[in-house]
JSON list of C-alpha atoms in Angstrom, two decimals:
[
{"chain": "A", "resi": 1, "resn": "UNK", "atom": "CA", "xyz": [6.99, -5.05, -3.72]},
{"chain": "A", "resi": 2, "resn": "UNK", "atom": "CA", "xyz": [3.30, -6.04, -3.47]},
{"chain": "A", "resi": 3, "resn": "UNK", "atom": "CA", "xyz": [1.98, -7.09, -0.03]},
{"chain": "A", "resi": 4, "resn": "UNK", "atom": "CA", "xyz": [0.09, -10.45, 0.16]},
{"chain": "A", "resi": 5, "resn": "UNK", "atom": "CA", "xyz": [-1.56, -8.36, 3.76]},
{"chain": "A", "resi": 6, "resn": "UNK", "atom": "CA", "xyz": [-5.05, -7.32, 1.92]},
{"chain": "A", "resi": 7, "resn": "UNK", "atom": "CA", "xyz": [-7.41, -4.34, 3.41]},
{"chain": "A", "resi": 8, "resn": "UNK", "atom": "CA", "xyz": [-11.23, -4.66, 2.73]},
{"chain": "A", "resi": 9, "resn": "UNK", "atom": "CA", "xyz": [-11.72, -0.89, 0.76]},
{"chain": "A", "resi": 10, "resn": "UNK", "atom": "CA", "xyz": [-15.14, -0.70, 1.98]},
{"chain": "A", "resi": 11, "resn": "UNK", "atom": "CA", "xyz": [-13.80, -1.08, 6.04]},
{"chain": "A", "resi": 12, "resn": "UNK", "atom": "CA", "xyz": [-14.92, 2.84, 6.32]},
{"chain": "A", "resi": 13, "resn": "UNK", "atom": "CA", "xyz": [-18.44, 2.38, 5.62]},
{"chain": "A", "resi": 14, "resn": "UNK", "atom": "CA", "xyz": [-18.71, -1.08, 6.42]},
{"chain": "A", "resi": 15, "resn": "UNK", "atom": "CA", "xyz": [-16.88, -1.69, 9.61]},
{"chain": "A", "resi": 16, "resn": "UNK", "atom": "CA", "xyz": [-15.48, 0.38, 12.35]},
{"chain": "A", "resi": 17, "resn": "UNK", "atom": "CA", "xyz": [-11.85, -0.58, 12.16]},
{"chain": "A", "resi": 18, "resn": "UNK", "atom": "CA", "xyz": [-9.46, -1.92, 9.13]},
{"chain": "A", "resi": 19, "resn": "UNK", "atom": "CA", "xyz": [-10.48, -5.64, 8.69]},
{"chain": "A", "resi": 20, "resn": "UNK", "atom": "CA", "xyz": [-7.36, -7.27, 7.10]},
{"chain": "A", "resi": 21, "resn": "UNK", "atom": "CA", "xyz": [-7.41, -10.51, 5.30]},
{"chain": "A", "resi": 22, "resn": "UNK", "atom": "CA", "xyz": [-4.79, -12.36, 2.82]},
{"chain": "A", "resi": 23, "resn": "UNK", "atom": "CA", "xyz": [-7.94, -13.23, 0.38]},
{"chain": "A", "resi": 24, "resn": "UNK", "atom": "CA", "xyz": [-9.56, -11.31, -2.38]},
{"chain": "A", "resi": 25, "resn": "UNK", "atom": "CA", "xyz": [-12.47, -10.66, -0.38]},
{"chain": "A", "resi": 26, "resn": "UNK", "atom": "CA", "xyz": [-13.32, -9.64, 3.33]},
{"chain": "A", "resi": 27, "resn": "UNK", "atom": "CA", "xyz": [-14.29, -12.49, 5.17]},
{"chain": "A", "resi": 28, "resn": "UNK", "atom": "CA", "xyz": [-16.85, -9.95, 7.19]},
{"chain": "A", "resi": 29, "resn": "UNK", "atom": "CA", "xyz": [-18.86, -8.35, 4.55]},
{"chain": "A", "resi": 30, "resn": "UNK", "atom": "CA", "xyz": [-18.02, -10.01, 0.96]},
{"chain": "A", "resi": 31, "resn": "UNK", "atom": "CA", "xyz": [-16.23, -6.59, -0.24]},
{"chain": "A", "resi": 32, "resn": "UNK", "atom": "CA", "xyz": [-13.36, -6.33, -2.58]},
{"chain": "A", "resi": 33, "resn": "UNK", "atom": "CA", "xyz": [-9.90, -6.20, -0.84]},
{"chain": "A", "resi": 34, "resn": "UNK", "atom": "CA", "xyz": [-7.05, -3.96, -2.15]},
{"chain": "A", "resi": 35, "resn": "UNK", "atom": "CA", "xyz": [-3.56, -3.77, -1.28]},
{"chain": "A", "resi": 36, "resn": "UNK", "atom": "CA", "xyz": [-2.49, -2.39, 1.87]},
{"chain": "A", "resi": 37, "resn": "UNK", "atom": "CA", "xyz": [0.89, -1.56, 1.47]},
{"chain": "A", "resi": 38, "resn": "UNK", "atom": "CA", "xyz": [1.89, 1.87, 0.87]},
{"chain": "A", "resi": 39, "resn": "UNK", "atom": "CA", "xyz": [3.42, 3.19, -2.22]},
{"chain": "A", "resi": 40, "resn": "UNK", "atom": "CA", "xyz": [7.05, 3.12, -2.72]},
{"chain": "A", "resi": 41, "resn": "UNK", "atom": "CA", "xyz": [7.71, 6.58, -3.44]},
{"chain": "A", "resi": 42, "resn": "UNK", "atom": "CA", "xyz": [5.35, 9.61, -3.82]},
{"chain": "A", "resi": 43, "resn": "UNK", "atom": "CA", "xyz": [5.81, 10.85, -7.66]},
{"chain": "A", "resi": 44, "resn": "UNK", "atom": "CA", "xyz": [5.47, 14.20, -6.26]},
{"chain": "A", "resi": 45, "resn": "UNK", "atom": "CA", "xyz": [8.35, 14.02, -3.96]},
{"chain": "A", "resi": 46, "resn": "UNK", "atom": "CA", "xyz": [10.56, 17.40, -4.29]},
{"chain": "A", "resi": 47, "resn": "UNK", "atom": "CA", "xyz": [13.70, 15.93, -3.58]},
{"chain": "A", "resi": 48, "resn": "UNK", "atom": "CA", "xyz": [13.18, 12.04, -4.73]},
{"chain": "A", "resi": 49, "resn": "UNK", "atom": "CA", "xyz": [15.65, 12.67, -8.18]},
{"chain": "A", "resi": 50, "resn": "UNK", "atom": "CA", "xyz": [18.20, 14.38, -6.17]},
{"chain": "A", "resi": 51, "resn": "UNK", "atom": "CA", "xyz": [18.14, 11.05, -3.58]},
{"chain": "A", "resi": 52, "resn": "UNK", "atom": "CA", "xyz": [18.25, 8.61, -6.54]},
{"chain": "A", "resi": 53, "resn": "UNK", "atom": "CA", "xyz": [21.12, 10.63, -7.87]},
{"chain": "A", "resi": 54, "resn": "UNK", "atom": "CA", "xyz": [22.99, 10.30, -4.56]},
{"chain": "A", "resi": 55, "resn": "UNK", "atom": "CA", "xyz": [21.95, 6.39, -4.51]},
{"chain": "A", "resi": 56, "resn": "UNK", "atom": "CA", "xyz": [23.30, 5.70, -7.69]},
{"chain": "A", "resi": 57, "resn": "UNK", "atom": "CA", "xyz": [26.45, 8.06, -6.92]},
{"chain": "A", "resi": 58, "resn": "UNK", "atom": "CA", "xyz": [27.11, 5.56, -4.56]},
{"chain": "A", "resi": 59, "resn": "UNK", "atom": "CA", "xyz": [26.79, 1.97, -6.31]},
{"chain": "A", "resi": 60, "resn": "UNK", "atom": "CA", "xyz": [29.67, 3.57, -8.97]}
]
């Protein structure tokens, strides 16, 4: 699910904290915003097929 909370991506260099916004733009310094909601799942996750197994194990 996509978060509608944006961070500004340039908050590192730009700013000395996260500025967060809901536009497409920081409202401090004009930058591009990006999502700032983690990623569901990590692709390299050891155990992630043997917790979807499980998951689905238990909607049957």
């Amino acid at each position: 699910m996509k978060s509608d909370i944006r961070v500004c991506a340039a908050w590192r260099d730009a700013h000395n904290r996260p500025v967060y916004t809901l536009g497409d733009t920081c409202p401090e310094c004009d930058a591009e915003t990006e999502n700032s909601a983690p990623a569901p799942f990590d692709p390299e996750d050891a155990y992630g097929e043997y917790r979807r197994a499980l998951k689905r194990r238990g909607r049957e």
